[in-house]
Short mmCIF file of N, CA and C in Angstrom, two decimals:
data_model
loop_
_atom_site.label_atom_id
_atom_site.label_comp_id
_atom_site.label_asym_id
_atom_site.label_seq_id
_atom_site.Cartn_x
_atom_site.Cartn_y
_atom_site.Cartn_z
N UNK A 1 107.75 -22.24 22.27
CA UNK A 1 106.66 -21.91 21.37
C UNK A 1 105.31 -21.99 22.08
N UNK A 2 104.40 -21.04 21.87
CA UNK A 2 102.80 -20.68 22.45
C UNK A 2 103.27 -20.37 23.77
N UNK A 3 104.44 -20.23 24.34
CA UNK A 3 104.29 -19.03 25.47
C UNK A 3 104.15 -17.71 25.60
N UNK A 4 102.91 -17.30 26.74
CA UNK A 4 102.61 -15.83 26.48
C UNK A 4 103.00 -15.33 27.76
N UNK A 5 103.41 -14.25 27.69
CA UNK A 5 104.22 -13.36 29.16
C UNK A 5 103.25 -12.05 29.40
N UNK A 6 102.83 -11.54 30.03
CA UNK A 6 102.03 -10.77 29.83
C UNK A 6 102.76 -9.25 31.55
N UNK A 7 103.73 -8.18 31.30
CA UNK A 7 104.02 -7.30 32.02
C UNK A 7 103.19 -6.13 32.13
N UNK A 8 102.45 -5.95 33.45
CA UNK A 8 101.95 -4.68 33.66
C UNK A 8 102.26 -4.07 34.90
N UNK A 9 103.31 -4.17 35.39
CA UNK A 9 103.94 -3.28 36.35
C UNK A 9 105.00 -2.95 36.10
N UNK A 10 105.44 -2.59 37.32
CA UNK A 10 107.30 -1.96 36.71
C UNK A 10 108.33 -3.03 37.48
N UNK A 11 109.14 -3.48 36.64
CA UNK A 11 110.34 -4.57 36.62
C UNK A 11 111.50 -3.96 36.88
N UNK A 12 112.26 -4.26 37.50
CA UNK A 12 114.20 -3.64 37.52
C UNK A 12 114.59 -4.59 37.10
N UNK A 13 115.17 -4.70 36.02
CA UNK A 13 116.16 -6.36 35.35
C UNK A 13 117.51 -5.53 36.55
N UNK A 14 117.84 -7.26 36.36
CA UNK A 14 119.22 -7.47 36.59
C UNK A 14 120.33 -6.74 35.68
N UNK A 15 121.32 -6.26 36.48
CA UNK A 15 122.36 -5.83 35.43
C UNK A 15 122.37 -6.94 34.03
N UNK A 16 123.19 -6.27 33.37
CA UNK A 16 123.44 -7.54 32.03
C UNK A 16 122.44 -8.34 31.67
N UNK A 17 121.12 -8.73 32.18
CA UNK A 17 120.17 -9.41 31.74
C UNK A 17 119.45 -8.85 30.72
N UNK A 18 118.17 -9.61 29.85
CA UNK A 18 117.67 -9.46 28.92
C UNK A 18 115.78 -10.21 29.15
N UNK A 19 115.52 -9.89 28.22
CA UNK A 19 114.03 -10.58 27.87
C UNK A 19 114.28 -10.84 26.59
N UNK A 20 114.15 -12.64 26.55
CA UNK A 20 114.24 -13.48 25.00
C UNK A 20 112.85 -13.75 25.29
N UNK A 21 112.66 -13.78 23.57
CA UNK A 21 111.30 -13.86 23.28
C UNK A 21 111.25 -15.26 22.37
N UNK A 22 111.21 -16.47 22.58
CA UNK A 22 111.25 -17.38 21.62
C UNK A 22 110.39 -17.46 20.57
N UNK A 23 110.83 -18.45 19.40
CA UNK A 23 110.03 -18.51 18.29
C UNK A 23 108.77 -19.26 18.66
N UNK A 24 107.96 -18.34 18.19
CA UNK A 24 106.26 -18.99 18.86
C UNK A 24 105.71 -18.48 20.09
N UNK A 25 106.94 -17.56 20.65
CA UNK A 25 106.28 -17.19 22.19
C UNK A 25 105.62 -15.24 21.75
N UNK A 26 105.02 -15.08 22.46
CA UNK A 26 104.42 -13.99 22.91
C UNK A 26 105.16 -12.86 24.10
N UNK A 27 105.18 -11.48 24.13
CA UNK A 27 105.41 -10.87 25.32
C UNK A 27 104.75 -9.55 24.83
N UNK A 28 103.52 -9.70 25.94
CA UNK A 28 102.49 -7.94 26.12
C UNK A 28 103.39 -7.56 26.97
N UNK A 29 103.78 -5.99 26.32
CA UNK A 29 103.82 -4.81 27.21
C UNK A 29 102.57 -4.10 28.11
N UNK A 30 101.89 -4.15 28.88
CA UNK A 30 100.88 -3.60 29.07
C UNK A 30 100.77 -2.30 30.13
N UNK A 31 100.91 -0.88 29.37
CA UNK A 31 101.36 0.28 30.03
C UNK A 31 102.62 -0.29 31.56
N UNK A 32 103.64 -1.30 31.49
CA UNK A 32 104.55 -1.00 32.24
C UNK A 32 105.69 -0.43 31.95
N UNK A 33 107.06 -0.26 33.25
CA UNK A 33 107.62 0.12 33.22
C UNK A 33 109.11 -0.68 33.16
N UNK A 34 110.06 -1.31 32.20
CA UNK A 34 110.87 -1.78 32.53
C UNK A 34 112.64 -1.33 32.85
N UNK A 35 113.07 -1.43 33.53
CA UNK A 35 114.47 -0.27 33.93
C UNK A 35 115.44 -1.61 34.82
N UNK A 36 116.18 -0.90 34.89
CA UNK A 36 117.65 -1.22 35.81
C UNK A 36 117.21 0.02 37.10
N UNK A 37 117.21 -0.52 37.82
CA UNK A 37 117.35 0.36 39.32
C UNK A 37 118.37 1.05 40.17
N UNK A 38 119.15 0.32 39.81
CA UNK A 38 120.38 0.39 40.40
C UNK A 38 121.32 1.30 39.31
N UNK A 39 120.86 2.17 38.26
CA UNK A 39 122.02 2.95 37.61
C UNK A 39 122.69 2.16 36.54
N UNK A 40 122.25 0.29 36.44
CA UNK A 40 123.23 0.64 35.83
C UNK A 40 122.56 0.32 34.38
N UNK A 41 122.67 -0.79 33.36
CA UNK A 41 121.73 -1.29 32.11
C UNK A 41 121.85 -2.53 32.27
N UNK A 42 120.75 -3.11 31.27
CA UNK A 42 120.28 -4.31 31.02
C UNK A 42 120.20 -4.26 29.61
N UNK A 43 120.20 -5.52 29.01
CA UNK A 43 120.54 -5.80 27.83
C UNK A 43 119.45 -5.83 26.95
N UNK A 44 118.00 -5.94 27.11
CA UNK A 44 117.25 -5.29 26.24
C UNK A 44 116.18 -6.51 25.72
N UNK A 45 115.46 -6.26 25.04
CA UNK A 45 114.46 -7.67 24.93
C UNK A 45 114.83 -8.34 23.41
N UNK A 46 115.35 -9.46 22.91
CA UNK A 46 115.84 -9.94 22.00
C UNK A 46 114.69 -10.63 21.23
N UNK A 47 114.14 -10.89 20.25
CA UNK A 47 113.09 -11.23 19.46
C UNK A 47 113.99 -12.48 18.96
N UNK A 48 113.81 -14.02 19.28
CA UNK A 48 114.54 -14.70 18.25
C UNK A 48 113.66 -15.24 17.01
N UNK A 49 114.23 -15.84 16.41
CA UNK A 49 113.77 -15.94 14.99
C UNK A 49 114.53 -17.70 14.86
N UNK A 50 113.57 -18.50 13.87
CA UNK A 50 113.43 -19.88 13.79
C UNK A 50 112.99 -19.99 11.97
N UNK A 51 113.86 -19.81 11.18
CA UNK A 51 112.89 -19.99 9.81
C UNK A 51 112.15 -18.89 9.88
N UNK A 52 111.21 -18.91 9.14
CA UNK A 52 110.09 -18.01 9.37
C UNK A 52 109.43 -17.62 10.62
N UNK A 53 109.89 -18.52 11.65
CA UNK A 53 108.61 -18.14 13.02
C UNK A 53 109.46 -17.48 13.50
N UNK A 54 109.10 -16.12 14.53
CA UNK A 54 109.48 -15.42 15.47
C UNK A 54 108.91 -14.89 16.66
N UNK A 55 109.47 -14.75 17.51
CA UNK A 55 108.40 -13.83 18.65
C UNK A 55 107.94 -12.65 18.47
N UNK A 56 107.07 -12.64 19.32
CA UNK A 56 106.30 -11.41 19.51
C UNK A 56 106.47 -10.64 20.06
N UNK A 57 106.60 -9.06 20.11
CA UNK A 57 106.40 -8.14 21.16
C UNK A 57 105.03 -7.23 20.77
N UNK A 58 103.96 -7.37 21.89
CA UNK A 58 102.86 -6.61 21.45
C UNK A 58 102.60 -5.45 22.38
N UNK A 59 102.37 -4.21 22.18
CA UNK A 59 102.59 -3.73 23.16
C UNK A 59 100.53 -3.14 23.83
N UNK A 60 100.78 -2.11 24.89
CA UNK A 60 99.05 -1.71 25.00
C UNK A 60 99.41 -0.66 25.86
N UNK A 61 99.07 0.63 25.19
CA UNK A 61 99.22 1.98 26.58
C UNK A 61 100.42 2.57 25.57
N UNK A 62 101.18 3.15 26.68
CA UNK A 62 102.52 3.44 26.87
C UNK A 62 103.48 2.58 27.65
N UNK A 63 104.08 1.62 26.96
CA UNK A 63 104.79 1.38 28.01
C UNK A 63 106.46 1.58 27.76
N UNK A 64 107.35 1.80 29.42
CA UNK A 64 107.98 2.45 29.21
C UNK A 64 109.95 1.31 29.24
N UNK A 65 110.52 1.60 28.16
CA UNK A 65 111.68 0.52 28.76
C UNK A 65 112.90 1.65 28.86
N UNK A 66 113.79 1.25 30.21
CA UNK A 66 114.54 2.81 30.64
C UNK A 66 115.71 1.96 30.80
N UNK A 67 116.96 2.26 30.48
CA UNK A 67 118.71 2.00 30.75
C UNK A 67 118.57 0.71 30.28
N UNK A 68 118.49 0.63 28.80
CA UNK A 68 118.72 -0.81 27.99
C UNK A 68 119.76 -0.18 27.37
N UNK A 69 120.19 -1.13 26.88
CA UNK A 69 121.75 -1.67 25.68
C UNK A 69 121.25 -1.42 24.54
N UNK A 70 119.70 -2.45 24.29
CA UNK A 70 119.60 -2.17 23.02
C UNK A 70 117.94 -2.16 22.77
N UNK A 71 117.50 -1.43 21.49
CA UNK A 71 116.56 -1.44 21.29
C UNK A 71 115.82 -2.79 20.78
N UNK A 72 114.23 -2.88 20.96
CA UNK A 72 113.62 -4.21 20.13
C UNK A 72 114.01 -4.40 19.02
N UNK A 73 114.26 -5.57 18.36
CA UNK A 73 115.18 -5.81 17.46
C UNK A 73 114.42 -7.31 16.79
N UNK A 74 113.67 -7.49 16.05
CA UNK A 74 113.39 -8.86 15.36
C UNK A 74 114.70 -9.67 14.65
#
C-alpha cells in the first residue's frame, strides 16, 4: 500500500510473468511500451483488490501493452 511505479520506456517481461498492482499501490503508464521480446506472452498486469481498496492503473499518452494473456482487469 502507497507504492507508486511509474513506466516510461519500453519493458520485455519475462515469459509467464505479470505486473501486480497491490491494494493501495499505484502504476503510471507513461506513453511506454510493454511486450515479450522474445515471441512469446506474458501474463498481463493484475489489479488486486482488498475490501474496498484496490490498485491503480493510471495511464498518460499512448501507452502501448503487446503479447499479454490478459487484459487490465480490476
Amino acid at each position: 500500500p502507497g507504492g507508486f511505479l511509474t513506466i516510461r520506456c519500453r519493458v520485455s517481461m519475462p515469459p509467464g510473468s505479470k505486473i501486480s498492482v497491490a491494494p493501495g499501490g499505484r502504476l503510471l503508464l507513461d506513453n511506454c511500451r510493454i511486450h515479450q521480446a522474445c515471441g512469446k506472452t506474458w501474463r498481463g498486469i493484475e489489479i488486486q483488490k482488498n475490501g474496498k481498496k484496490t490498485g491503480q492503473v493510471l495511464t498518460l499518452g499512448n501507452p502501448i501493452l503487446d503479447d499479454r494473456e490478459k487484459s487490465i482487469r480490476p
